[in-house]
PDB file of C-alpha atoms in Angstrom:
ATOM      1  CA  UNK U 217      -7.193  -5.194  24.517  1.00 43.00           C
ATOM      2  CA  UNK U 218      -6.028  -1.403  24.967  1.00 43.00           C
ATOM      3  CA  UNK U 219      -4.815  -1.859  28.429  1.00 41.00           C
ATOM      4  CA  UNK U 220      -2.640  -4.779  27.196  1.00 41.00           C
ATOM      5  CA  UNK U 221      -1.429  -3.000  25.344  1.00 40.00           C
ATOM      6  CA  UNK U 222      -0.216  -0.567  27.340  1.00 40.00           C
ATOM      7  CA  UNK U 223       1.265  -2.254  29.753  1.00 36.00           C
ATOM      8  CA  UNK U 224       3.386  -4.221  26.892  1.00 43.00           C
ATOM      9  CA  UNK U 225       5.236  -0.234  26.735  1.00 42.00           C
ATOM     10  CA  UNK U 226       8.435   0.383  28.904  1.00 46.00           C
ATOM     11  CA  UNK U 227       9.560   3.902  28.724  1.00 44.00           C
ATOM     12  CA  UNK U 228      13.246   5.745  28.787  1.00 48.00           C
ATOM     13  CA  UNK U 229      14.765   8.629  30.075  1.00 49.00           C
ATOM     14  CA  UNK U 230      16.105  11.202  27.767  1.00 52.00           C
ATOM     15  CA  UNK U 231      18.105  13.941  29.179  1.00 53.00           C
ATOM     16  CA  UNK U 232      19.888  16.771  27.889  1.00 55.00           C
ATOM     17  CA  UNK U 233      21.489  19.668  29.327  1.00 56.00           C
ATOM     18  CA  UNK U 234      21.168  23.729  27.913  1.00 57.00           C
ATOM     19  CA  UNK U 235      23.276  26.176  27.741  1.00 61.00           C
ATOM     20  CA  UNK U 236      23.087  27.279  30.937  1.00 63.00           C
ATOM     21  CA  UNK U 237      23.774  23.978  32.229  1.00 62.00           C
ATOM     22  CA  UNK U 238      20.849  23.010  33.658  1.00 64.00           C
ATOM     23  CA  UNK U 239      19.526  19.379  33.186  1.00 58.00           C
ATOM     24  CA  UNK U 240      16.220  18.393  32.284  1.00 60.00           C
ATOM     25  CA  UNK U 241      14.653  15.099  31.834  1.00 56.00           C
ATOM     26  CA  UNK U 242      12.152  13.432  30.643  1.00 53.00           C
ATOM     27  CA  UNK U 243      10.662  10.037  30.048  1.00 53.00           C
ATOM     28  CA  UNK U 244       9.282   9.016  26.357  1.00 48.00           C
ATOM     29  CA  UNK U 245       7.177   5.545  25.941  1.00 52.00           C
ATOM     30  CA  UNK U 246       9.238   3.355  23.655  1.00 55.00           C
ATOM     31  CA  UNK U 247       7.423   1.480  21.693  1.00 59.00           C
ATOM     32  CA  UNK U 248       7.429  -2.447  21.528  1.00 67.00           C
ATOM     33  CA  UNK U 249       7.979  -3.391  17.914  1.00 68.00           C
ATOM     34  CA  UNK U 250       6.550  -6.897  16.716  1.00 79.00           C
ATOM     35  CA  UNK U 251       9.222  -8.407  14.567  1.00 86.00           C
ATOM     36  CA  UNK U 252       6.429 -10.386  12.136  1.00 89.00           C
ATOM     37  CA  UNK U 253       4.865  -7.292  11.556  1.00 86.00           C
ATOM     38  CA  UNK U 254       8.268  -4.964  10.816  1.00 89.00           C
ATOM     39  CA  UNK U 255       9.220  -8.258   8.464  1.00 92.00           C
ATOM     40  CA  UNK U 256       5.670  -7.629   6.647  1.00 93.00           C
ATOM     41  CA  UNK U 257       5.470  -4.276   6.863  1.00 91.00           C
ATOM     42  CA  UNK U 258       9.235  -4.212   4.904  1.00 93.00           C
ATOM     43  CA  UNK U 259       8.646  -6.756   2.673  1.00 96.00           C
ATOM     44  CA  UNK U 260       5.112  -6.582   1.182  1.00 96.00           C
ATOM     45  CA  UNK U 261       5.273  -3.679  -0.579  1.00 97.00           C
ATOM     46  CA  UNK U 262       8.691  -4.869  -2.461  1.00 96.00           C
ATOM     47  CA  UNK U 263       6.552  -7.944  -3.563  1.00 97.00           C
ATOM     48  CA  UNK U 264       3.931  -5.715  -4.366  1.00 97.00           C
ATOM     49  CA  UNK U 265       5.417  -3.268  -6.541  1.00 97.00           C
ATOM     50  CA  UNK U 266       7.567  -6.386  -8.258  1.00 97.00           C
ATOM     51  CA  UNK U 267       4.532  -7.873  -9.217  1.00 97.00           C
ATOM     52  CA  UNK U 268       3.358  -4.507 -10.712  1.00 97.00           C
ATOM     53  CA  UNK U 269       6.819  -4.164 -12.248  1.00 97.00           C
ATOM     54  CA  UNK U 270       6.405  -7.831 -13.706  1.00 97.00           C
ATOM     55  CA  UNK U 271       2.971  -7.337 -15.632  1.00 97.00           C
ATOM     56  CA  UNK U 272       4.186  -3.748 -16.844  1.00 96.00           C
ATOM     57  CA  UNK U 273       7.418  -3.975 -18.247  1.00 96.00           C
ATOM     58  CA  UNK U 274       7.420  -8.115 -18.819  1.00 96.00           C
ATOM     59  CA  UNK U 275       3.854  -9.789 -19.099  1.00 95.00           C
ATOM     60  CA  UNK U 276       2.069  -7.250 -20.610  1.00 93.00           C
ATOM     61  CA  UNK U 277       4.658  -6.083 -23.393  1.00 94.00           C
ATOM     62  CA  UNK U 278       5.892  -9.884 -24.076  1.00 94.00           C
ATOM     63  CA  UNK U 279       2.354 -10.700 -25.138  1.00 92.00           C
ATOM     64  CA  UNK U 280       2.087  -7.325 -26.864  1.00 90.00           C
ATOM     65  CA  UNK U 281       4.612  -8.369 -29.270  1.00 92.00           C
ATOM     66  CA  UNK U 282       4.029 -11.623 -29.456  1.00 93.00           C
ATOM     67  CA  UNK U 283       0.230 -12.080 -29.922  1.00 92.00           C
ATOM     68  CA  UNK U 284      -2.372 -10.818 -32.358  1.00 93.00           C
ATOM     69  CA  UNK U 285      -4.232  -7.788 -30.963  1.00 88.00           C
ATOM     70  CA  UNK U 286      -7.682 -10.302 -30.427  1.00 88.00           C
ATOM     71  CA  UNK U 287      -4.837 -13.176 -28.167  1.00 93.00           C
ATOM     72  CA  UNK U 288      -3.349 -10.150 -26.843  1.00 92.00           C
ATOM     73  CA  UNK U 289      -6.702  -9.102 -25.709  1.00 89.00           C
ATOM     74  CA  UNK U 290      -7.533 -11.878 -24.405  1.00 92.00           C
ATOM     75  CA  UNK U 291      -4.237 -12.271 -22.555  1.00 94.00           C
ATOM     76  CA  UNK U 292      -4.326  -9.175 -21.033  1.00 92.00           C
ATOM     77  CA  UNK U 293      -7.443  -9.237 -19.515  1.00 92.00           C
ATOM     78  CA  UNK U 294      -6.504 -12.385 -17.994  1.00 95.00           C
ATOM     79  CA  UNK U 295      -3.402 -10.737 -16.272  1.00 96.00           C
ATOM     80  CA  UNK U 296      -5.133  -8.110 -14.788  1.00 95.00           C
ATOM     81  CA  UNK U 297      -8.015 -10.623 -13.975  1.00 95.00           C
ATOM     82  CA  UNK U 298      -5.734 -11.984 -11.934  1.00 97.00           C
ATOM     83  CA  UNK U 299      -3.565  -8.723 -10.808  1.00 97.00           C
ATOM     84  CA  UNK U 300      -6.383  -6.993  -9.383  1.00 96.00           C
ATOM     85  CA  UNK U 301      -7.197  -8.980  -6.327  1.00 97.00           C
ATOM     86  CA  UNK U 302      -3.908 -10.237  -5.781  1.00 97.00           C
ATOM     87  CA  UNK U 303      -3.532  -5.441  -5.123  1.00 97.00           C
ATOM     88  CA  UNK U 304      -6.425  -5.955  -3.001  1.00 97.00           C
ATOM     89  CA  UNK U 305      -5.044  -8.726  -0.705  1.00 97.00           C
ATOM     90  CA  UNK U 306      -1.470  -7.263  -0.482  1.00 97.00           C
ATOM     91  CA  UNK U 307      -2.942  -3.864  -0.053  1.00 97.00           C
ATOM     92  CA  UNK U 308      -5.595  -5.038   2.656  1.00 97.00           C
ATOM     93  CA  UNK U 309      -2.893  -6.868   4.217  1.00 96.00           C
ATOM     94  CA  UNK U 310      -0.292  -3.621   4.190  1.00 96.00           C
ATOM     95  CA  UNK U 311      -3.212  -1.495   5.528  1.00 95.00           C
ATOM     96  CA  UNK U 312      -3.545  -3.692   8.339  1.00 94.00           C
ATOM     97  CA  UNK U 313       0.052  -4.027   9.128  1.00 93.00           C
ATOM     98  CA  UNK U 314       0.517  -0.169   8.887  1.00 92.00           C
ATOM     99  CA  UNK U 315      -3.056   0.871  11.012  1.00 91.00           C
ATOM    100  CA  UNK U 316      -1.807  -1.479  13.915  1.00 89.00           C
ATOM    101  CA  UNK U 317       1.870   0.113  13.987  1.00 86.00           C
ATOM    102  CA  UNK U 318       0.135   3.406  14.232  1.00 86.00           C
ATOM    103  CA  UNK U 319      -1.831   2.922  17.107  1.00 86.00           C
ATOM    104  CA  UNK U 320       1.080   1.848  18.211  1.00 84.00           C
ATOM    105  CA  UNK U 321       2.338   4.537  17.727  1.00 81.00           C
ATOM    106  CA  UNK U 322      -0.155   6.835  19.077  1.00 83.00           C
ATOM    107  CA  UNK U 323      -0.680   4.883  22.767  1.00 84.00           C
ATOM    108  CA  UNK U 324       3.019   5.467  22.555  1.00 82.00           C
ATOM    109  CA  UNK U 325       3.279   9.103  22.285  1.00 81.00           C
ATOM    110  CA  UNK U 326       0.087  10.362  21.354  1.00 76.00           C
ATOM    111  CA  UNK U 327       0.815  10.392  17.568  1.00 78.00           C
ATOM    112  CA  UNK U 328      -1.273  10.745  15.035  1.00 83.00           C
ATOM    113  CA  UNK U 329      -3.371   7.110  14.040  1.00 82.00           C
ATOM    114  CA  UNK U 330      -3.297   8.173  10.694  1.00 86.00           C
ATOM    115  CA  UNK U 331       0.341   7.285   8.860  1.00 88.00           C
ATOM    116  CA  UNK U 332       1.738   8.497   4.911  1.00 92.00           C
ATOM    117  CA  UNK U 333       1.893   5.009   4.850  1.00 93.00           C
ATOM    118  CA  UNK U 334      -1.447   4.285   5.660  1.00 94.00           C
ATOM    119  CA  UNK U 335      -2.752   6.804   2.929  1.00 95.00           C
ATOM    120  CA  UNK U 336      -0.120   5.442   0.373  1.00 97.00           C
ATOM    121  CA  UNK U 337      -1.787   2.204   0.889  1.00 96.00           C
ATOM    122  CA  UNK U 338      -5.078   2.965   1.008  1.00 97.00           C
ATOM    123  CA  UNK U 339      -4.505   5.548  -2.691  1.00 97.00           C
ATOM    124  CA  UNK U 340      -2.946   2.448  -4.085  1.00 98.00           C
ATOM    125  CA  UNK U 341      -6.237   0.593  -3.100  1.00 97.00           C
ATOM    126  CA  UNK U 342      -8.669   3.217  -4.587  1.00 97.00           C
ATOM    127  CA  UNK U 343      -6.848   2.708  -7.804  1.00 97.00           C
ATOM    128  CA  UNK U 344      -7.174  -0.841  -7.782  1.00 97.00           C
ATOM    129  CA  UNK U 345     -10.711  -0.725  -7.310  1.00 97.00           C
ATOM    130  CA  UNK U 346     -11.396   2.096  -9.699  1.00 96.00           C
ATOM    131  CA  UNK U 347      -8.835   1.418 -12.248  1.00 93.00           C
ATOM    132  CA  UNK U 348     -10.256  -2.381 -12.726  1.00 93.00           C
ATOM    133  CA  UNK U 349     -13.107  -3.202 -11.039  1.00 94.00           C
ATOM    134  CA  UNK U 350     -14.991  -0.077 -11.551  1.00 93.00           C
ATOM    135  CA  UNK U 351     -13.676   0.352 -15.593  1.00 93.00           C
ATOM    136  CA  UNK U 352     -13.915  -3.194 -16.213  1.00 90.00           C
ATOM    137  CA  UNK U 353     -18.014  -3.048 -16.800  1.00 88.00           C
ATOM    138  CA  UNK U 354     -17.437   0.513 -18.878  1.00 90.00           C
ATOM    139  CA  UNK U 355     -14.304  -1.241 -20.485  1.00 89.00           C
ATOM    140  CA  UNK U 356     -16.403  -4.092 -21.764  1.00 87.00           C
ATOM    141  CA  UNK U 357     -19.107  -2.273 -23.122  1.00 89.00           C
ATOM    142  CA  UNK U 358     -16.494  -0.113 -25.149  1.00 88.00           C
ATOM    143  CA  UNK U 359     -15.198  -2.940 -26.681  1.00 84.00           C
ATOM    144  CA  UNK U 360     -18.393  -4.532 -27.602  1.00 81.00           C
ATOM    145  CA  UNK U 361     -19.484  -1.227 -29.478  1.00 79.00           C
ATOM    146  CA  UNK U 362     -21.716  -0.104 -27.061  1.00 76.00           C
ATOM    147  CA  UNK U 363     -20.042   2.529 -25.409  1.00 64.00           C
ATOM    148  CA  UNK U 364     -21.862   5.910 -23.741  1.00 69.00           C
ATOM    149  CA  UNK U 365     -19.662   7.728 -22.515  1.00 83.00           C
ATOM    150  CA  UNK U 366     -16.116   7.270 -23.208  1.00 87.00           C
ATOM    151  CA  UNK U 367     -14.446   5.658 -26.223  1.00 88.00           C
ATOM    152  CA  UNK U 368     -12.621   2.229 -25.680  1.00 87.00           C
ATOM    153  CA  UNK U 369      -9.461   4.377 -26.273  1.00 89.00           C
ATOM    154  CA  UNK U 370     -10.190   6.777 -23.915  1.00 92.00           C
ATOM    155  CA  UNK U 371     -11.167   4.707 -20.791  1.00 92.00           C
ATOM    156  CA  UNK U 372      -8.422   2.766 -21.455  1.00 92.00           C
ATOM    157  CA  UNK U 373      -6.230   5.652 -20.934  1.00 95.00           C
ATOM    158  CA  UNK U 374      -7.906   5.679 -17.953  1.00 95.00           C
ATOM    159  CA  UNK U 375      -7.225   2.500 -16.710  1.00 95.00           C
ATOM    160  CA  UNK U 376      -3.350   2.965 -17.331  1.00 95.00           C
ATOM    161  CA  UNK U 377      -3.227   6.163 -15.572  1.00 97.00           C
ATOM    162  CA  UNK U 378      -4.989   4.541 -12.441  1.00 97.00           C
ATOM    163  CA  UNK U 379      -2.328   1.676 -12.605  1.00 97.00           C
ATOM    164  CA  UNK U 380       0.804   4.157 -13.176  1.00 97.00           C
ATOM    165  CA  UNK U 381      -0.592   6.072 -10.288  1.00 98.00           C
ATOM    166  CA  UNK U 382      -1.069   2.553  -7.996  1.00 98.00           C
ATOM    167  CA  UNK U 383       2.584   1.671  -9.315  1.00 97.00           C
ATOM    168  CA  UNK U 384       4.030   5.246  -8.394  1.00 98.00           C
ATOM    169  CA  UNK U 385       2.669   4.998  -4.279  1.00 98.00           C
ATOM    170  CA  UNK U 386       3.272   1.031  -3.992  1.00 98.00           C
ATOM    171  CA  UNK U 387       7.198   2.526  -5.311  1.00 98.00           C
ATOM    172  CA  UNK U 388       6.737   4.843  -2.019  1.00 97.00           C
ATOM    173  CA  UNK U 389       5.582   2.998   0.002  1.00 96.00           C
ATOM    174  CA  UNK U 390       8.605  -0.002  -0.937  1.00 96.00           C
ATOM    175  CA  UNK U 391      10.769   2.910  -0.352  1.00 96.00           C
ATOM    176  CA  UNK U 392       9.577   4.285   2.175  1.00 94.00           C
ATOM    177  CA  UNK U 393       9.666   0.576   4.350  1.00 92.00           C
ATOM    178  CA  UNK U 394      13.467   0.371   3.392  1.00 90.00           C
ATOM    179  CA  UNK U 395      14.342   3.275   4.938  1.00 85.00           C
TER     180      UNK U 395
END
């Protein structure tokens, strides 16, 4: 598959000329851009961070208001039931998008494999997975009354820091693929 790969590069010439006048040239690999995975790798994070955008300042305030705090409760949970792996799919799937345009990257002109994209990506992931699915146990025992550790209160705190810090690199990365 590497040597395919390869050979899918064309290069071009880049010249320039000093003060002296001299000319020097020299021949960078270009790299091939797949237009399926630019489209994804500009668009995913925008649906990404709208979805994160919906449940914070729409789903989750709407049924705030709207709901006594045991519905709310309820509610809520269900959001973010469903949230969660929706951040790991769209995450998984921006990972994968980003890892392959950095090896492309890297056959191209020996850049690095690892991208500020990639580790956007992957940060946004950790916070998925420790924000829900590794409070969610602690989170239930809290509100049962059987907490150890941490008050309900507290983890909860938690929890919303891990998603403000998922929404704040999801933001970067959107940005960052419409540049």
């Amino acid at each position: 598959r590497r040597s395919r790969f390869r050979r899918s590069l064309e290069f071009s010439g880049r010249c320039a000329s000093d003060s002296v006048g001299q000319v020097s040239c020299r021949c960078v690999p270009a790299i091939e851009v797949n237009p399926i995975s630019e489209m994804l790798r500009r668009i995913l994070p925008g649906i990404w961070f709208g979805l994160l955008l919906a449940i914070a300042l729409v789903a989750a305030p709407a049924a705030s208001g709207a709901l006594d705090k045991a519905s709310f409760g309820a509610v809520a949970r269900a959001i973010f039931a469903r949230e969660a792996p929706a951040s790991l799919v769209l995450g998984v799937l921006i990972l994968a998008v980003e890892r392959r345009d950095a090896l492309a990257r890297h056959l191209a002109g020996g850049a690095t494999q690892f991208s500020t994209e990639m580790m956007l990506a992957a940060g946004a992931l950790l916070c998925t997975v420790a924000g829900y699915y590794g409070l969610l146990p602690a989170l239930e025992q809290a509100r049962g009354g059987a907490a150890a550790g941490l008050s309900f209160g507290q983890l909860h705190a938690l929890s919303l820091a891990f998603f403000g810090a998922k929404g704040l690199m999801v933001l970067a990365l959107a940005w960052r693929a419409a540049r």
